[in-house]
Short mmCIF file of C-alpha atoms in Angstrom, two decimals:
data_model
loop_
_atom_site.label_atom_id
_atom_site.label_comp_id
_atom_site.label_asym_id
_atom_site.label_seq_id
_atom_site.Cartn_x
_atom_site.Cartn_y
_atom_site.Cartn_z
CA UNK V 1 61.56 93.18 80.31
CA UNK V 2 60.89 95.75 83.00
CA UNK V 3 57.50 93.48 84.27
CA UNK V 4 59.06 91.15 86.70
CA UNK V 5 60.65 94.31 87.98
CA UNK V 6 57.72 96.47 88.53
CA UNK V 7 56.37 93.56 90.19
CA UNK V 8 59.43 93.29 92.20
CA UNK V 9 58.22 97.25 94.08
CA UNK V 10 55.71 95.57 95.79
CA UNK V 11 57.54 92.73 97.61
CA UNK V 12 58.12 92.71 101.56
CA UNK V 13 61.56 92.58 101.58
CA UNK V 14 62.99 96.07 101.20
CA UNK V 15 66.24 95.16 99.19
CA UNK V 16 64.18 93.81 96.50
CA UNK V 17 62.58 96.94 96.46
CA UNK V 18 65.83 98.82 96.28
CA UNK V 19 67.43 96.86 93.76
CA UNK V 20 63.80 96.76 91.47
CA UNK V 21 63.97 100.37 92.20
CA UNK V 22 67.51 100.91 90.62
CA UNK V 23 66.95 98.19 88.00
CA UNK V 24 64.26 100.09 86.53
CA UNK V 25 65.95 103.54 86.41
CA UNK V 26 68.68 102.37 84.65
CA UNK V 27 66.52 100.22 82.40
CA UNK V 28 64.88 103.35 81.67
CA UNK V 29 68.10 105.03 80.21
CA UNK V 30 68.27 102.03 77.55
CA UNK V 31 65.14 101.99 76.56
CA UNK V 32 62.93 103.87 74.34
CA UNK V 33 59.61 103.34 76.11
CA UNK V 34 58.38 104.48 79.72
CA UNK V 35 59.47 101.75 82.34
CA UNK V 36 59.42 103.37 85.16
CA UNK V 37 56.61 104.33 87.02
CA UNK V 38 56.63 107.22 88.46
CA UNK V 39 53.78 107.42 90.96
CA UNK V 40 55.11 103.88 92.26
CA UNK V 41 58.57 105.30 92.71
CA UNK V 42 56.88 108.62 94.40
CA UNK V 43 54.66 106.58 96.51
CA UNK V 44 57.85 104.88 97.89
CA UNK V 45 59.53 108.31 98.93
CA UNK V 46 57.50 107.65 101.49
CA UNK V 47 58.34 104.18 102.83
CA UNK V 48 59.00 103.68 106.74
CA UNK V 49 62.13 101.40 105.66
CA UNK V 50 64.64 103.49 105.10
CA UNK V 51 66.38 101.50 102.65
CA UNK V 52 63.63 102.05 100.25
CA UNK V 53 62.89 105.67 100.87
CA UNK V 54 66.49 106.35 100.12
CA UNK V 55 66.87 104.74 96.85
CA UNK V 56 63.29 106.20 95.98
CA UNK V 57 64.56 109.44 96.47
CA UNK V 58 67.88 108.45 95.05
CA UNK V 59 65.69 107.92 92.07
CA UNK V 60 63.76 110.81 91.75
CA UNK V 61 66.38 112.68 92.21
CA UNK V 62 67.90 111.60 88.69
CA UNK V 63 64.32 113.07 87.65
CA UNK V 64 64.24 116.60 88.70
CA UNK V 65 61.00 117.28 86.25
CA UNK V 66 59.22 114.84 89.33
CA UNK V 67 60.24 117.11 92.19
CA UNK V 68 56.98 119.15 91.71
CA UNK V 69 54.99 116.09 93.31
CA UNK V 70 57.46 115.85 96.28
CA UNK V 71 58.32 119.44 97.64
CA UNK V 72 56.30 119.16 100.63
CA UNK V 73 58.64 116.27 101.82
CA UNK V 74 61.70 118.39 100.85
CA UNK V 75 61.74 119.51 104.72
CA UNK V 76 62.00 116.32 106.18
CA UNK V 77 65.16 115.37 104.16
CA UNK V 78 66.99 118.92 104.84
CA UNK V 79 66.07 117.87 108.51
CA UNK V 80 67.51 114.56 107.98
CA UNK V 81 70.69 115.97 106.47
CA UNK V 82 71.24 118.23 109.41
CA UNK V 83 71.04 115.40 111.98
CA UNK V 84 73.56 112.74 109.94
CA UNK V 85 76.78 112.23 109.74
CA UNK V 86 78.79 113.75 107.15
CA UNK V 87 79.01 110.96 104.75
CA UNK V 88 74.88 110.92 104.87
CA UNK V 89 74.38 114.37 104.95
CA UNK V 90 76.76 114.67 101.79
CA UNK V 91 74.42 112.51 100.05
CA UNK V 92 70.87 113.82 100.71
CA UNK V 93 72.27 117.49 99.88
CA UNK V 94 73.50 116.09 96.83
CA UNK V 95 70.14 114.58 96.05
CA UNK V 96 68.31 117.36 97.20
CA UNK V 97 70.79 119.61 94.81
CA UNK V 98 70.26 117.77 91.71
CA UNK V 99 65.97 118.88 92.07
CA UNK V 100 66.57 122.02 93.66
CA UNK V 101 67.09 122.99 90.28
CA UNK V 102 63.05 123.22 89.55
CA UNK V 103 61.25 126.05 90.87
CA UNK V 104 58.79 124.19 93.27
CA UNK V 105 61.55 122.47 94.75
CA UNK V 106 63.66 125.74 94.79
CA UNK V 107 60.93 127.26 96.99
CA UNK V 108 60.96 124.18 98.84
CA UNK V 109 64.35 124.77 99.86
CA UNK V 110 64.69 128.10 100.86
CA UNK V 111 61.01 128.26 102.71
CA UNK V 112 62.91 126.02 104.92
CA UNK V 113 65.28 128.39 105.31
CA UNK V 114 63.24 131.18 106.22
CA UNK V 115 61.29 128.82 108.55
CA UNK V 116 64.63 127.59 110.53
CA UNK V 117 64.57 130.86 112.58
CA UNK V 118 65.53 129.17 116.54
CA UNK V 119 68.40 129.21 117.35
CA UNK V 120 68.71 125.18 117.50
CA UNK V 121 67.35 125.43 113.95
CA UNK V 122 70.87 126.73 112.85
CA UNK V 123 71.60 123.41 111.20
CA UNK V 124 68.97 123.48 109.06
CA UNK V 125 69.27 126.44 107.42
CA UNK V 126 73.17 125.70 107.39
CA UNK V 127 71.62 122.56 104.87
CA UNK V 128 69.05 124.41 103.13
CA UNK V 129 72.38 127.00 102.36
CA UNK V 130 74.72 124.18 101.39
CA UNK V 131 72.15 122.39 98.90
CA UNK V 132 71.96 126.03 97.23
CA UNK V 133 75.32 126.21 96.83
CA UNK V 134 75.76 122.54 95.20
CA UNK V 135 72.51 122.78 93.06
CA UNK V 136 74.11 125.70 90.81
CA UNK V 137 71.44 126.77 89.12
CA UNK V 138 72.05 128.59 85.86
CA UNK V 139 70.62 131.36 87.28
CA UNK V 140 69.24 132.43 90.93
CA UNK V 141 65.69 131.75 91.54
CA UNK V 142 63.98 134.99 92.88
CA UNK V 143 63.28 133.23 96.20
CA UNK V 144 66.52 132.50 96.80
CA UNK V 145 68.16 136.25 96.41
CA UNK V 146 65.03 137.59 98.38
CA UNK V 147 66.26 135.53 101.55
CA UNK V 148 69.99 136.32 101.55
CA UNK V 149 69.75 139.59 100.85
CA UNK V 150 66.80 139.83 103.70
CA UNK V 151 69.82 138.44 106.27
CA UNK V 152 72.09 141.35 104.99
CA UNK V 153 69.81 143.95 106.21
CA UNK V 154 68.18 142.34 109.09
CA UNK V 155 68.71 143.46 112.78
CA UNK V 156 72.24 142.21 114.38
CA UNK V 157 70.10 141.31 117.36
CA UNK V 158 68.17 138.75 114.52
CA UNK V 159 70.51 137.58 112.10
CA UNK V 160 73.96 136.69 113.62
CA UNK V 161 77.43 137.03 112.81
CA UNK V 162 77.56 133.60 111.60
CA UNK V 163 74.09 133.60 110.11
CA UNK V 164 75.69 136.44 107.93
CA UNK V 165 78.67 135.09 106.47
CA UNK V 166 76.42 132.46 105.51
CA UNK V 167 74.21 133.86 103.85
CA UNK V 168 77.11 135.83 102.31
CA UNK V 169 78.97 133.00 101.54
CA UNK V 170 76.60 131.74 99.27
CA UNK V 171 75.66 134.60 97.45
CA UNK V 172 79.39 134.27 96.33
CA UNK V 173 78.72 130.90 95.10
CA UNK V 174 75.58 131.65 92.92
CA UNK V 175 75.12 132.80 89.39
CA UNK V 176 73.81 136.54 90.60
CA UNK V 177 72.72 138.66 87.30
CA UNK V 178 73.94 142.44 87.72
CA UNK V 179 70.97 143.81 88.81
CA UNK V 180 71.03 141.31 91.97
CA UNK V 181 74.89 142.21 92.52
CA UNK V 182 73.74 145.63 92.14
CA UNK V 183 71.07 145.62 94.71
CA UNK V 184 73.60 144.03 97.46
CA UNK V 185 75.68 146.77 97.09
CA UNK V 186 74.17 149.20 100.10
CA UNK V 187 74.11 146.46 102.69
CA UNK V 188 77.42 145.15 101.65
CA UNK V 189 79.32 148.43 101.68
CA UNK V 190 77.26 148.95 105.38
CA UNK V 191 78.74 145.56 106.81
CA UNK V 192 82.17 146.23 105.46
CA UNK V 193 82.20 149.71 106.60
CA UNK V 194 80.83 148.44 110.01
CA UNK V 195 83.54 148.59 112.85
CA UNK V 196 81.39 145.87 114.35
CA UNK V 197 81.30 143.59 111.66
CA UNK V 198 84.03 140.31 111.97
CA UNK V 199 87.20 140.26 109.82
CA UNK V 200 86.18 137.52 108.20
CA UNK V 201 83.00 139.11 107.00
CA UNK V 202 84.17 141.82 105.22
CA UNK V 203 85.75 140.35 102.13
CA UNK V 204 82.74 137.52 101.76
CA UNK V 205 80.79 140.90 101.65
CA UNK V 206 82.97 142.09 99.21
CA UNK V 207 82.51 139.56 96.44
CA UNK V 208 78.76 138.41 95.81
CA UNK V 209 78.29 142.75 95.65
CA UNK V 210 80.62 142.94 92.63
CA UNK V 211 82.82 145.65 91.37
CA UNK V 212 81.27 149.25 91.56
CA UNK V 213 81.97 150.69 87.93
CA UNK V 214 81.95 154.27 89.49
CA UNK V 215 85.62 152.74 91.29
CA UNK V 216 88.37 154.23 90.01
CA UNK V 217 91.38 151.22 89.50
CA UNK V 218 93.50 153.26 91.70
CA UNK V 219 91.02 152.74 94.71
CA UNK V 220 92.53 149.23 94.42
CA UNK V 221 93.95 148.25 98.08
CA UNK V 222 97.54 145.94 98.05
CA UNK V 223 96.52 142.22 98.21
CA UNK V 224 98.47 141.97 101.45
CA UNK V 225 95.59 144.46 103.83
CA UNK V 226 92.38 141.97 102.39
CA UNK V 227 91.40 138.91 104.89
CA UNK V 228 91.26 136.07 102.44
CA UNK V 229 87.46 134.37 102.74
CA UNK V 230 88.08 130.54 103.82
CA UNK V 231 86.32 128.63 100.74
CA UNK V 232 85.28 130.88 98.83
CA UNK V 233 87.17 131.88 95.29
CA UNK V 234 87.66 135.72 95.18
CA UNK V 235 86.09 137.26 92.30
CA UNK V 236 87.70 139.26 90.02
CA UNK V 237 87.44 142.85 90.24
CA UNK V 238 86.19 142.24 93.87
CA UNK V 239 88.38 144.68 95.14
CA UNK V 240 87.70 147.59 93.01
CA UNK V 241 83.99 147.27 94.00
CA UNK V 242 84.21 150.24 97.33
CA UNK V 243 84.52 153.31 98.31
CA UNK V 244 88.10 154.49 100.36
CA UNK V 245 86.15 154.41 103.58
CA UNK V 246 85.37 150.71 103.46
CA UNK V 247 86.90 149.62 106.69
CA UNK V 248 87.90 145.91 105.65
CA UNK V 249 89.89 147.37 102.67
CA UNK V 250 92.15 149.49 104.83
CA UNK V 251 92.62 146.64 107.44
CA UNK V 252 96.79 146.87 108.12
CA UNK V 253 97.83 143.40 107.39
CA UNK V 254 99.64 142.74 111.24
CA UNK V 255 96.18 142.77 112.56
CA UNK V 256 95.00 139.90 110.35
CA UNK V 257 97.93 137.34 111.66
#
């Protein structure tokens, strides 16, 4: 019976609250009627104990039709991700992954992103970025392509080298529809084309833009002149996708040892 546990979210000792809090989510999943209580559990997101915020949110999180009610406090954990320790921060961006799937929470996210402009703020949106990339949505929110593609066209004196390859980065690790690899195509052929632009750049521009069907196969450079992009998986086709003058393409391979 799922009484003595719902009791159980209202005692002072916070690992009773945890363990009620877990008990009743998996009770949940075995039975057919509502046991968990969902404005209890959201009401606890909030906790000053931090052992039974986390296995609130821990909670909600295996309820992303919830995250509606909590995408104001989305901020806080991305903030909270960015100051742990790897182990932690794997685990909120996880969490935060598994709701970023619904579109209030998805707006959540990437506001954050667009907020984190200082420079100091650089670990935020390096979260916001990394909870995108785990959430793998079956398709891109909207709000989401808006903000990369904003950093691909930005100033150079506003958006980094690093803020770039980010952004880019992740486009390569979303489910873009061709009309969004389409519309990356200017400002990717601009940064590849750019003597300025970083080595490493120009092939993570490459991929999230997609092949250019106007391309002739024979425009096709020898695997040996690309700089391969550190974690991320090249996409086929990717380097059929630009012009001759492309600068990265035509990169002599003794310059990239």
């Amino acid at each position: 019976k799922p009484e003595p546990l719902v009791a159980a979210l209202d005692s002072t000792d916070p690992r009773v609250v945890r363990a009620a809090l877990y008990g009743l989510d998996q009770m949940a999943a075995r039975l057919p009627a509502p046991v968990l209580p969902r404005e209890l559990v959201l009401e606890r997101c909030g906790a000053v104990d931090p052992t039974v915020r986390d296995a609130a949110w821990w909670v909600v999180s295996q309820h992303p039709d919830w995250s509606d009610a909590l995408a104001a406090g989305l901020a806080a954990q991305l903030s909270r991700a960015a100051g742990a320790g790897p182990e932690e921060a794997d685990r909120i961006i996880m969490m935060l992954a598994r709701l970023a799937v619904q579109p209030a929470a998805a707006d959540a996210i990437v506001a954050s992103y667009v907020a984190a402009r200082a420079p100091e703020a650089f670990a935020i949106r390096r979260t916001a970025l990394a909870v995108m990339r785990t959430a793998r949505p079956a398709a891109t929110p909207r709000s989401w392509f808006d903000a990369l593609a904003a950093v691909l066209v930005a100033d150079p004196a506003t958006a980094g080298a690093d803020d770039v390859a980010a952004a880019l980065q992740t486009l390569a690790n979303l489910p873009l529809a061709p009309r969004q690899r389409a519309a990356l195509q200017p400002a990717a052929i601009r940064l590849a084309s750019d003597p300025a632009t970083p080595p490493r750049t120009c092939p993570l521009a490459l991929q999230p833009a997609g092949p250019d069907p106007a391309s002739p196969p024979a425009a096709v450079p020898p695997a040996s002149t690309i700089t391969a992009a550190p974690q991320v998986r090249p996409m086929r086709g990717a380097s059929q996708a630009w012009p001759n003058h492309v600068a990265c393409t035509r990169t002599p391979a003794s310059r990239m040892e």
